Protein backbone atom coordinates (compact mmCIF):
# COMPACT_ATOMS: atom_id res chain seq x y z
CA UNK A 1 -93.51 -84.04 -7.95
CA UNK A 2 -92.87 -83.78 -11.52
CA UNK A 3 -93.45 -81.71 -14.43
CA UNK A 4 -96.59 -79.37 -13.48
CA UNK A 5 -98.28 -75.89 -14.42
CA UNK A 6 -98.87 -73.38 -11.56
CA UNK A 7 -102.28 -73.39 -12.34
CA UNK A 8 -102.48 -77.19 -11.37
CA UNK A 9 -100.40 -76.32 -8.11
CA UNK A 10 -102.50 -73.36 -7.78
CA UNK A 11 -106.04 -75.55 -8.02
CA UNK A 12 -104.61 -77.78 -5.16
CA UNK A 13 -104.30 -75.12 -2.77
CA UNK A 14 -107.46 -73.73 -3.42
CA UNK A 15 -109.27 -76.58 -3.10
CA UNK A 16 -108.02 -77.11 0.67
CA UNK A 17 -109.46 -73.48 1.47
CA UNK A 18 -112.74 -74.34 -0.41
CA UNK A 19 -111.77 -72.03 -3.56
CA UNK A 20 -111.50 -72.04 -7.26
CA UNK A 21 -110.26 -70.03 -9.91
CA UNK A 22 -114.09 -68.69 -10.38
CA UNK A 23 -112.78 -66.70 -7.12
CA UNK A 24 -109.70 -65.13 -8.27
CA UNK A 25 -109.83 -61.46 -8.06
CA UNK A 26 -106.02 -60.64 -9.77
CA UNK A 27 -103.28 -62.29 -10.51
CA UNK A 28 -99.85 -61.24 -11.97
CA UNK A 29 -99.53 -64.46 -14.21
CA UNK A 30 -100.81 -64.15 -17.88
CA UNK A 31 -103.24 -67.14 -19.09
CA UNK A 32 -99.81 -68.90 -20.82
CA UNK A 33 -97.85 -68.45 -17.43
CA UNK A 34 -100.51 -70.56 -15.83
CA UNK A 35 -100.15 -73.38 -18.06
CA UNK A 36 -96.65 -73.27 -18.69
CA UNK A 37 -95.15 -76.49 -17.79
CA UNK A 38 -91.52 -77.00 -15.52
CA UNK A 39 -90.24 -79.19 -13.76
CA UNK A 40 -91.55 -78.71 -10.05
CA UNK A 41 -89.42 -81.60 -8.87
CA UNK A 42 -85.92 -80.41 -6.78
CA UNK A 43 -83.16 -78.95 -8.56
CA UNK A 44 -83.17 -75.59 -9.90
CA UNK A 45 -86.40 -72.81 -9.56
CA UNK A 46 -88.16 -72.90 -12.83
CA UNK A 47 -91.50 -71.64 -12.16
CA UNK A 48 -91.85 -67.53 -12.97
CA UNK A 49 -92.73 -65.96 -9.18
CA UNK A 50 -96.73 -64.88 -8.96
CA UNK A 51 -99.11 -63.44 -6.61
CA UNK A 52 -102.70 -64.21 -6.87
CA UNK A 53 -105.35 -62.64 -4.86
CA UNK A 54 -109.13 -63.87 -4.18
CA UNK A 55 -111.51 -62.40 -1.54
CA UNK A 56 -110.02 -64.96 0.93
CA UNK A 57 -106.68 -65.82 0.18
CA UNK A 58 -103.02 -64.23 -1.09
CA UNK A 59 -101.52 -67.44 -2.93
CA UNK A 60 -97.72 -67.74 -3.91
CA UNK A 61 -95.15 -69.73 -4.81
CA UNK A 62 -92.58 -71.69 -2.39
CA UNK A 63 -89.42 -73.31 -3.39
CA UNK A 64 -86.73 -75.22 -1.25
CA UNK A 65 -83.93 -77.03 -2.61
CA UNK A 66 -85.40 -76.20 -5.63
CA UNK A 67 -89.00 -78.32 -5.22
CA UNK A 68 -91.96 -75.72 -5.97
CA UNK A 69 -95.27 -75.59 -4.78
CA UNK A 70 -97.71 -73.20 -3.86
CA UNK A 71 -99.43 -71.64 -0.43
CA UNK A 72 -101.64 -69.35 0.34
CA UNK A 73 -102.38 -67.21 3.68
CA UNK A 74 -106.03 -65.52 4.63
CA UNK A 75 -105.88 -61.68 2.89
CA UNK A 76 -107.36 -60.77 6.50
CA UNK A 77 -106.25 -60.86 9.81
CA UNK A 78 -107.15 -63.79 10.98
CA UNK A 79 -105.25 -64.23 14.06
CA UNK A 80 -103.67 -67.61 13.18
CA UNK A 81 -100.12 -67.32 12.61
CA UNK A 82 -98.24 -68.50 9.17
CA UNK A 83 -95.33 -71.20 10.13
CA UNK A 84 -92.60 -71.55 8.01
CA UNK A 85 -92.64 -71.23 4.43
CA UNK A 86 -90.11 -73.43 2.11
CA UNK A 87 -88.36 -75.02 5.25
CA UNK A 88 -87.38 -78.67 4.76
């Protein structure tokens, strides 16, 4: 962990569900929120909060102890259930 944008967090977690940003459908961050740089390493929250939304996925942000990364859960039931987000 280091200094990061969310968009480069973001691309990680899409790429473990098989997505890009070619399948976003909304998202509350502007083009210069995704590329903003912060420190994503623990101490204090920098990152601005987000939702984004494809056809598959609901991805957002996750902090603890101040470390941030990002997760994502199906937008559809899918009957598996979400553990614990942001727990050490």
């Amino acid at each position: 962990m280091g200094i990061s944008t969310w968009r480069q967090l973001i691309e990680e977690e899409m790429r473990r569900h098989g997505e890009t940003f070619e399948d976003v459908v909304s998202c509350t961050l502007s083009e210069e929120e995704l590329d903003e740089k912060f420190n994503d390493g623990f101490g204090t929250e920098e990152g601005v909060p987000f939702s984004l939304w494809t056809h598959k996925r609901v991805y957002f942000p996750v902090v603890y102890d101040g470390s941030e990364w990002t997760t994502s859960v199906s937008r559809h039931p899918d009957e598996r259930p979400q553990g614990h987000v942001g727990g050490g």
